[in-house]
PDB file of C-alpha atoms in Angstrom:
ATOM      1  CA  MET A   1      89.696  79.426  73.300  1.00  0.00           C
ATOM      2  CA  ILE A   2      89.554  78.186  76.880  1.00  0.00           C
ATOM      3  CA  PRO A   3      91.898  75.432  78.141  1.00  0.00           C
ATOM      4  CA  ASN A   4      90.005  72.209  78.727  1.00  0.00           C
ATOM      5  CA  ASP A   5      90.415  68.447  78.761  1.00  0.00           C
ATOM      6  CA  ALA A   6      90.221  68.287  74.965  1.00  0.00           C
ATOM      7  CA  ILE A   7      93.568  70.118  74.703  1.00  0.00           C
ATOM      8  CA  LEU A   8      96.753  68.113  75.253  1.00  0.00           C
ATOM      9  CA  VAL A   9      99.812  70.135  76.203  1.00  0.00           C
ATOM     10  CA  LEU A  10     103.412  69.535  77.191  1.00  0.00           C
ATOM     11  CA  PRO A  11     103.918  69.500  80.983  1.00  0.00           C
ATOM     12  CA  LEU A  12     104.814  73.209  81.089  1.00  0.00           C
ATOM     13  CA  ARG A  13     102.899  76.303  82.144  1.00  0.00           C
ATOM     14  CA  PHE A  14     103.850  79.590  80.461  1.00  0.00           C
ATOM     15  CA  VAL A  15     102.353  82.914  81.546  1.00  0.00           C
ATOM     16  CA  THR A  16     102.794  86.547  80.558  1.00  0.00           C
ATOM     17  CA  ILE A  17     104.442  88.610  83.290  1.00  0.00           C
ATOM     18  CA  GLY A  18     105.216  92.217  82.400  1.00  0.00           C
ATOM     19  CA  THR A  19     106.631  92.232  78.888  1.00  0.00           C
ATOM     20  CA  ALA A  20     107.983  88.664  79.032  1.00  0.00           C
ATOM     21  CA  THR A  21     106.606  85.136  78.792  1.00  0.00           C
ATOM     22  CA  ARG A  22     107.895  83.031  81.678  1.00  0.00           C
ATOM     23  CA  LEU A  23     107.783  79.400  82.715  1.00  0.00           C
ATOM     24  CA  LEU A  24     105.724  79.412  85.896  1.00  0.00           C
ATOM     25  CA  ASP A  25     105.188  75.708  86.473  1.00  0.00           C
ATOM     26  CA  ALA A  26     106.548  72.403  85.184  1.00  0.00           C
ATOM     27  CA  THR A  27     107.049  68.796  86.140  1.00  0.00           C
ATOM     28  CA  SER A  28     109.905  68.050  88.523  1.00  0.00           C
ATOM     29  CA  ASP A  29     112.286  67.269  85.630  1.00  0.00           C
ATOM     30  CA  PHE A  30     112.248  70.943  84.653  1.00  0.00           C
ATOM     31  CA  SER A  31     111.652  72.602  88.018  1.00  0.00           C
ATOM     32  CA  GLU A  32     115.033  74.372  87.916  1.00  0.00           C
ATOM     33  CA  ALA A  33     113.814  76.399  84.940  1.00  0.00           C
ATOM     34  CA  ILE A  34     110.721  77.792  86.679  1.00  0.00           C
ATOM     35  CA  GLY A  35     110.630  81.576  86.656  1.00  0.00           C
ATOM     36  CA  ARG A  36     112.841  81.968  83.601  1.00  0.00           C
ATOM     37  CA  GLU A  37     111.963  83.893  80.455  1.00  0.00           C
ATOM     38  CA  LEU A  38     111.032  82.126  77.223  1.00  0.00           C
ATOM     39  CA  ILE A  39     113.235  83.233  74.312  1.00  0.00           C
ATOM     40  CA  SER A  40     112.290  80.899  71.462  1.00  0.00           C
ATOM     41  CA  VAL A  41     110.548  77.671  70.466  1.00  0.00           C
ATOM     42  CA  ASN A  42     112.252  75.517  67.825  1.00  0.00           C
ATOM     43  CA  GLY A  43     114.387  78.492  66.866  1.00  0.00           C
ATOM     44  CA  VAL A  44     111.433  80.861  66.377  1.00  0.00           C
ATOM     45  CA  SER A  45     111.350  83.826  68.762  1.00  0.00           C
ATOM     46  CA  ALA A  46     108.523  84.067  71.291  1.00  0.00           C
ATOM     47  CA  GLY A  47     107.595  87.503  69.938  1.00  0.00           C
ATOM     48  CA  GLU A  48     107.259  86.177  66.403  1.00  0.00           C
ATOM     49  CA  ILE A  49     104.990  83.364  67.585  1.00  0.00           C
ATOM     50  CA  GLU A  50     102.831  85.839  69.485  1.00  0.00           C
ATOM     51  CA  LEU A  51     102.372  87.926  66.342  1.00  0.00           C
ATOM     52  CA  SER A  52     101.405  84.849  64.317  1.00  0.00           C
ATOM     53  CA  ALA A  53      98.928  83.758  66.998  1.00  0.00           C
ATOM     54  CA  GLU A  54      97.269  87.130  67.473  1.00  0.00           C
ATOM     55  CA  LYS A  55      94.573  86.581  64.841  1.00  0.00           C
ATOM     56  CA  TYR A  56      93.450  83.413  66.633  1.00  0.00           C
ATOM     57  CA  LEU A  57      92.989  85.086  70.022  1.00  0.00           C
ATOM     58  CA  ALA A  58      89.754  87.000  70.575  1.00  0.00           C
ATOM     59  CA  GLY A  59      89.014  89.788  73.002  1.00  0.00           C
ATOM     60  CA  THR A  60      91.009  92.561  74.589  1.00  0.00           C
ATOM     61  CA  LEU A  61      94.788  92.796  74.816  1.00  0.00           C
ATOM     62  CA  GLN A  62      94.572  91.778  78.472  1.00  0.00           C
ATOM     63  CA  ARG A  63      92.549  88.675  77.627  1.00  0.00           C
ATOM     64  CA  LYS A  64      95.051  87.725  74.932  1.00  0.00           C
ATOM     65  CA  ARG A  65      97.857  88.082  77.476  1.00  0.00           C
ATOM     66  CA  VAL A  66      96.049  85.688  79.798  1.00  0.00           C
ATOM     67  CA  ILE A  67      95.186  83.026  77.231  1.00  0.00           C
ATOM     68  CA  GLY A  68      97.991  83.359  74.666  1.00  0.00           C
ATOM     69  CA  PRO A  69     100.876  81.647  76.521  1.00  0.00           C
ATOM     70  CA  ILE A  70      99.133  78.256  76.412  1.00  0.00           C
ATOM     71  CA  LEU A  71     100.048  78.150  72.706  1.00  0.00           C
ATOM     72  CA  PHE A  72     103.748  77.802  73.573  1.00  0.00           C
ATOM     73  CA  ALA A  73     103.027  74.488  75.314  1.00  0.00           C
ATOM     74  CA  TRP A  74     100.417  73.168  72.892  1.00  0.00           C
ATOM     75  CA  PRO A  75     102.111  71.089  70.144  1.00  0.00           C
ATOM     76  CA  SER A  76      99.093  71.174  67.818  1.00  0.00           C
ATOM     77  CA  ALA A  77      98.992  74.969  68.000  1.00  0.00           C
ATOM     78  CA  LEU A  78     102.736  75.256  67.363  1.00  0.00           C
ATOM     79  CA  LEU A  79     102.371  73.009  64.333  1.00  0.00           C
ATOM     80  CA  HIS A  80      99.484  75.146  63.044  1.00  0.00           C
ATOM     81  CA  LEU A  81     101.594  78.279  63.520  1.00  0.00           C
ATOM     82  CA  GLY A  82     104.459  76.792  61.552  1.00  0.00           C
ATOM     83  CA  VAL A  83     106.718  76.326  64.564  1.00  0.00           C
ATOM     84  CA  SER A  84     107.492  72.646  64.020  1.00  0.00           C
ATOM     85  CA  SER A  85     110.792  70.890  64.536  1.00  0.00           C
ATOM     86  CA  GLY A  86     109.856  68.244  61.985  1.00  0.00           C
ATOM     87  CA  GLY A  87     110.275  65.569  64.645  1.00  0.00           C
ATOM     88  CA  ASP A  88     109.008  64.465  68.037  1.00  0.00           C
ATOM     89  CA  LYS A  89     110.989  66.999  70.055  1.00  0.00           C
ATOM     90  CA  ILE A  90     110.178  70.607  70.865  1.00  0.00           C
ATOM     91  CA  GLU A  91     113.124  72.724  71.902  1.00  0.00           C
ATOM     92  CA  TYR A  92     112.789  75.773  74.137  1.00  0.00           C
ATOM     93  CA  LEU A  93     115.441  78.371  74.858  1.00  0.00           C
ATOM     94  CA  ILE A  94     114.972  80.136  78.177  1.00  0.00           C
ATOM     95  CA  ARG A  95     116.942  82.910  79.876  1.00  0.00           C
ATOM     96  CA  THR A  96     117.759  83.422  83.552  1.00  0.00           C
ATOM     97  CA  GLU A  97     117.714  86.782  85.338  1.00  0.00           C
ATOM     98  CA  THR A  98     121.491  86.967  84.835  1.00  0.00           C
ATOM     99  CA  GLY A  99     121.112  86.481  81.071  1.00  0.00           C
ATOM    100  CA  ARG A 100     122.327  82.880  80.867  1.00  0.00           C
ATOM    101  CA  ILE A 101     120.594  80.894  78.099  1.00  0.00           C
ATOM    102  CA  SER A 102     119.651  77.261  78.617  1.00  0.00           C
ATOM    103  CA  LYS A 103     117.740  74.679  76.612  1.00  0.00           C
ATOM    104  CA  LEU A 104     114.699  72.547  77.380  1.00  0.00           C
ATOM    105  CA  SER A 105     113.886  69.651  75.063  1.00  0.00           C
ATOM    106  CA  LEU A 106     110.537  67.883  75.410  1.00  0.00           C
ATOM    107  CA  ASP A 107     109.114  64.852  73.664  1.00  0.00           C
ATOM    108  CA  THR A 108     105.659  65.467  72.156  1.00  0.00           C
ATOM    109  CA  ALA A 109     104.648  61.999  73.302  1.00  0.00           C
ATOM    110  CA  SER A 110     104.789  63.263  76.910  1.00  0.00           C
ATOM    111  CA  LEU A 111     101.503  65.149  76.996  1.00  0.00           C
ATOM    112  CA  VAL A 112      99.037  65.926  79.775  1.00  0.00           C
ATOM    113  CA  ARG A 113      95.525  67.336  79.742  1.00  0.00           C
ATOM    114  CA  ALA A 114      95.662  71.107  79.593  1.00  0.00           C
ATOM    115  CA  SER A 115      93.506  71.523  82.693  1.00  0.00           C
ATOM    116  CA  ALA A 116      96.334  70.073  84.803  1.00  0.00           C
ATOM    117  CA  PHE A 117      98.462  73.151  84.090  1.00  0.00           C
ATOM    118  CA  TYR A 118      95.983  75.680  82.668  1.00  0.00           C
ATOM    119  CA  PRO A 119      92.773  75.810  84.738  1.00  0.00           C
ATOM    120  CA  ARG A 120      89.445  76.635  83.168  1.00  0.00           C
ATOM    121  CA  TYR A 121      89.131  79.481  85.657  1.00  0.00           C
ATOM    122  CA  GLU A 122      92.429  81.284  85.050  1.00  0.00           C
ATOM    123  CA  HIS A 123      93.102  83.154  88.280  1.00  0.00           C
ATOM    124  CA  GLY A 124      96.706  84.242  87.839  1.00  0.00           C
ATOM    125  CA  LYS A 125      98.109  82.155  90.701  1.00  0.00           C
ATOM    126  CA  ALA A 126     101.330  80.195  90.218  1.00  0.00           C
ATOM    127  CA  ASP A 127      99.561  77.016  91.340  1.00  0.00           C
ATOM    128  CA  ALA A 128      97.182  76.098  88.521  1.00  0.00           C
ATOM    129  CA  SER A 129      95.036  74.012  90.881  1.00  0.00           C
ATOM    130  CA  TRP A 130      94.562  76.883  93.369  1.00  0.00           C
ATOM    131  CA  PHE A 131      91.106  77.232  94.867  1.00  0.00           C
ATOM    132  CA  PRO A 132      90.053  79.834  97.455  1.00  0.00           C
ATOM    133  CA  GLU A 133      89.979  78.713 101.071  1.00  0.00           C
ATOM    134  CA  SER A 134      87.062  81.049 101.688  1.00  0.00           C
ATOM    135  CA  TYR A 135      84.724  83.175  99.586  1.00  0.00           C
ATOM    136  CA  GLY A 136      85.142  86.314 101.627  1.00  0.00           C
ATOM    137  CA  LYS A 137      87.697  87.817 103.993  1.00  0.00           C
ATOM    138  CA  THR A 138      87.158  91.123 105.756  1.00  0.00           C
ATOM    139  CA  LYS A 139      89.593  93.202 107.764  1.00  0.00           C
ATOM    140  CA  ASP A 140      88.514  96.250 109.754  1.00  0.00           C
ATOM    141  CA  PHE A 141      91.048  99.094 109.914  1.00  0.00           C
ATOM    142  CA  GLY A 142      88.929 101.225 112.219  1.00  0.00           C
ATOM    143  CA  PRO A 143      88.399 104.823 111.094  1.00  0.00           C
ATOM    144  CA  SER A 144      90.327 104.105 107.873  1.00  0.00           C
ATOM    145  CA  GLY A 145      87.643 101.661 106.778  1.00  0.00           C
ATOM    146  CA  MET A 146      87.334  98.011 105.807  1.00  0.00           C
ATOM    147  CA  LEU A 147      89.024  95.767 103.272  1.00  0.00           C
ATOM    148  CA  MET A 148      86.858  93.041 101.747  1.00  0.00           C
ATOM    149  CA  VAL A 149      88.549  90.355  99.636  1.00  0.00           C
ATOM    150  CA  LEU A 150      86.252  88.334  97.342  1.00  0.00           C
ATOM    151  CA  PRO A 151      88.463  85.817  95.474  1.00  0.00           C
ATOM    152  CA  SER A 152      85.735  83.857  93.652  1.00  0.00           C
ATOM    153  CA  PHE A 153      82.003  83.657  92.966  1.00  0.00           C
ATOM    154  CA  PHE A 154      82.233  80.044  91.750  1.00  0.00           C
ATOM    155  CA  ASP A 155      80.805  77.727  94.403  1.00  0.00           C
ATOM    156  CA  PRO A 156      80.088  74.140  93.304  1.00  0.00           C
ATOM    157  CA  SER A 157      78.227  73.515  96.582  1.00  0.00           C
ATOM    158  CA  LYS A 158      75.881  76.482  95.912  1.00  0.00           C
ATOM    159  CA  ILE A 159      75.787  77.035  99.679  1.00  0.00           C
ATOM    160  CA  VAL A 160      79.082  78.400 100.973  1.00  0.00           C
ATOM    161  CA  LEU A 161      79.189  81.517  98.772  1.00  0.00           C
ATOM    162  CA  SER A 162      75.685  82.543  99.867  1.00  0.00           C
ATOM    163  CA  GLY A 163      76.730  82.206 103.514  1.00  0.00           C
ATOM    164  CA  ALA A 164      79.851  84.316 102.980  1.00  0.00           C
ATOM    165  CA  VAL A 165      77.838  86.985 101.156  1.00  0.00           C
ATOM    166  CA  ALA A 166      75.225  87.122 103.919  1.00  0.00           C
ATOM    167  CA  GLU A 167      77.930  87.452 106.579  1.00  0.00           C
ATOM    168  CA  ALA A 168      79.676  90.255 104.668  1.00  0.00           C
ATOM    169  CA  ALA A 169      76.381  92.089 104.112  1.00  0.00           C
ATOM    170  CA  GLU A 170      75.539  91.895 107.826  1.00  0.00           C
ATOM    171  CA  LEU A 171      78.975  93.256 108.747  1.00  0.00           C
ATOM    172  CA  LEU A 172      78.586  96.203 106.372  1.00  0.00           C
ATOM    173  CA  ARG A 173      75.187  97.098 107.776  1.00  0.00           C
ATOM    174  CA  SER A 174      76.691  97.110 111.275  1.00  0.00           C
ATOM    175  CA  CYS A 175      79.272  99.709 110.169  1.00  0.00           C
ATOM    176  CA  PRO A 176      77.299 102.401 108.303  1.00  0.00           C
ATOM    177  CA  GLY A 177      79.431 105.084 106.710  1.00  0.00           C
ATOM    178  CA  SER A 178      82.689 103.152 107.071  1.00  0.00           C
ATOM    179  CA  PRO A 179      84.889 103.457 103.937  1.00  0.00           C
ATOM    180  CA  LEU A 180      85.099 100.196 101.990  1.00  0.00           C
ATOM    181  CA  LEU A 181      87.728  98.774  99.655  1.00  0.00           C
ATOM    182  CA  ILE A 182      86.662  95.639  97.735  1.00  0.00           C
ATOM    183  CA  ASP A 183      89.357  93.430  96.195  1.00  0.00           C
ATOM    184  CA  ILE A 184      88.152  91.154  93.372  1.00  0.00           C
ATOM    185  CA  ARG A 185      91.501  90.720  91.656  1.00  0.00           C
ATOM    186  CA  GLY A 186      91.804  87.172  90.334  1.00  0.00           C
ATOM    187  CA  ASN A 187      88.049  86.613  90.716  1.00  0.00           C
ATOM    188  CA  THR A 188      87.064  84.709  87.580  1.00  0.00           C
ATOM    189  CA  GLY A 189      83.345  84.796  88.320  1.00  0.00           C
ATOM    190  CA  GLY A 190      80.687  82.218  89.036  1.00  0.00           C
ATOM    191  CA  ASP A 191      77.152  83.241  89.998  1.00  0.00           C
ATOM    192  CA  PHE A 192      76.673  86.999  90.334  1.00  0.00           C
ATOM    193  CA  LEU A 193      73.031  86.559  91.422  1.00  0.00           C
ATOM    194  CA  ARG A 194      74.281  85.139  94.720  1.00  0.00           C
ATOM    195  CA  THR A 195      76.236  88.347  95.330  1.00  0.00           C
ATOM    196  CA  MET A 196      73.186  90.616  95.046  1.00  0.00           C
ATOM    197  CA  PRO A 197      72.568  90.756  98.840  1.00  0.00           C
ATOM    198  CA  LEU A 198      76.081  92.162  99.235  1.00  0.00           C
ATOM    199  CA  ILE A 199      75.531  94.679  96.441  1.00  0.00           C
ATOM    200  CA  ASP A 200      72.309  95.756  98.180  1.00  0.00           C
ATOM    201  CA  ALA A 201      74.134  96.185 101.493  1.00  0.00           C
ATOM    202  CA  ILE A 202      76.899  98.243  99.867  1.00  0.00           C
ATOM    203  CA  SER A 203      74.323 100.413  98.094  1.00  0.00           C
ATOM    204  CA  GLU A 204      72.462 101.272 101.300  1.00  0.00           C
ATOM    205  CA  GLY A 205      73.481 104.634 102.692  1.00  0.00           C
ATOM    206  CA  VAL A 206      75.976 105.084  99.882  1.00  0.00           C
ATOM    207  CA  GLU A 207      75.854 108.872 100.328  1.00  0.00           C
ATOM    208  CA  ASP A 208      77.850 108.416 103.546  1.00  0.00           C
ATOM    209  CA  ARG A 209      80.232 105.696 102.397  1.00  0.00           C
ATOM    210  CA  GLN A 210      83.288 105.846 100.168  1.00  0.00           C
ATOM    211  CA  VAL A 211      83.718 102.674  98.104  1.00  0.00           C
ATOM    212  CA  GLY A 212      86.721 101.571  96.054  1.00  0.00           C
ATOM    213  CA  LEU A 213      87.059  98.483  93.873  1.00  0.00           C
ATOM    214  CA  LEU A 214      90.269  96.683  92.878  1.00  0.00           C
ATOM    215  CA  VAL A 215      90.216  94.622  89.653  1.00  0.00           C
ATOM    216  CA  ASP A 216      92.885  93.125  87.388  1.00  0.00           C
ATOM    217  CA  LYS A 217      93.149  91.233  84.106  1.00  0.00           C
ATOM    218  CA  PHE A 218      91.889  88.051  85.800  1.00  0.00           C
ATOM    219  CA  THR A 219      88.653  89.683  86.989  1.00  0.00           C
ATOM    220  CA  PHE A 220      86.201  87.963  84.672  1.00  0.00           C
ATOM    221  CA  SER A 221      82.621  86.933  83.895  1.00  0.00           C
ATOM    222  CA  ALA A 222      80.331  87.256  86.946  1.00  0.00           C
ATOM    223  CA  ALA A 223      82.961  89.385  88.713  1.00  0.00           C
ATOM    224  CA  ILE A 224      82.711  91.891  85.848  1.00  0.00           C
ATOM    225  CA  VAL A 225      78.912  91.899  86.187  1.00  0.00           C
ATOM    226  CA  PHE A 226      79.340  92.479  89.934  1.00  0.00           C
ATOM    227  CA  THR A 227      81.588  95.452  89.129  1.00  0.00           C
ATOM    228  CA  ALA A 228      79.201  96.853  86.517  1.00  0.00           C
ATOM    229  CA  ILE A 229      76.198  96.686  88.852  1.00  0.00           C
ATOM    230  CA  LEU A 230      78.130  98.430  91.624  1.00  0.00           C
ATOM    231  CA  LYS A 231      79.293 101.156  89.249  1.00  0.00           C
ATOM    232  CA  HIS A 232      75.691 101.640  88.125  1.00  0.00           C
ATOM    233  CA  ARG A 233      74.367 101.725  91.690  1.00  0.00           C
ATOM    234  CA  LEU A 234      77.099 103.913  93.184  1.00  0.00           C
ATOM    235  CA  GLY A 235      78.024 106.217  90.320  1.00  0.00           C
ATOM    236  CA  GLU A 236      81.286 108.118  90.840  1.00  0.00           C
TER     237      GLU A 236
END
């Protein structure tokens, strides 16, 4: 289940942070509640809803943690899970960091397309409409090595990503043996074939270069393929 324009949700964005589900974004009417922990929906605890929803969510535990919270804002899903108020309102109880409980009441007639709050490419940023300013950032720390941040492989123009990859590959070849740390946390993929020149550059002279790779639960699709190819090429 991937959020898309066919799904209508309440104007709230819930995400899993640590062991809690929190409200991370909302319309201005509910902005004061952003950051608070979800306790219950229509009197049913968030944990109980998660258990009921588990059989509908495919994949690993991490993937379920990424996708699952959309169900708390999706009236049709709540109805299917038996969490219905019997009316037009959905009532949320949320808790502040100090433990104070407050109530949010939303009308199910006030719906928006899911993609406004839950992007198709779930990157883990608070701003659902976030898009990378660049496809590659590199910082040279001298003898300590280089940090290369690759936030996305999804390039609608089909031009900019290739340019960023070529530039990164050229930089690596100019610094043979320099340790390299690659950060693809939050990279939801795109076209891994366009990253092959960079993989080739990293693989060259690998006997003299230490390479580390940072991933997280939002590293997905083509970014996973990128990781797998590097692990195959580089070994331990």
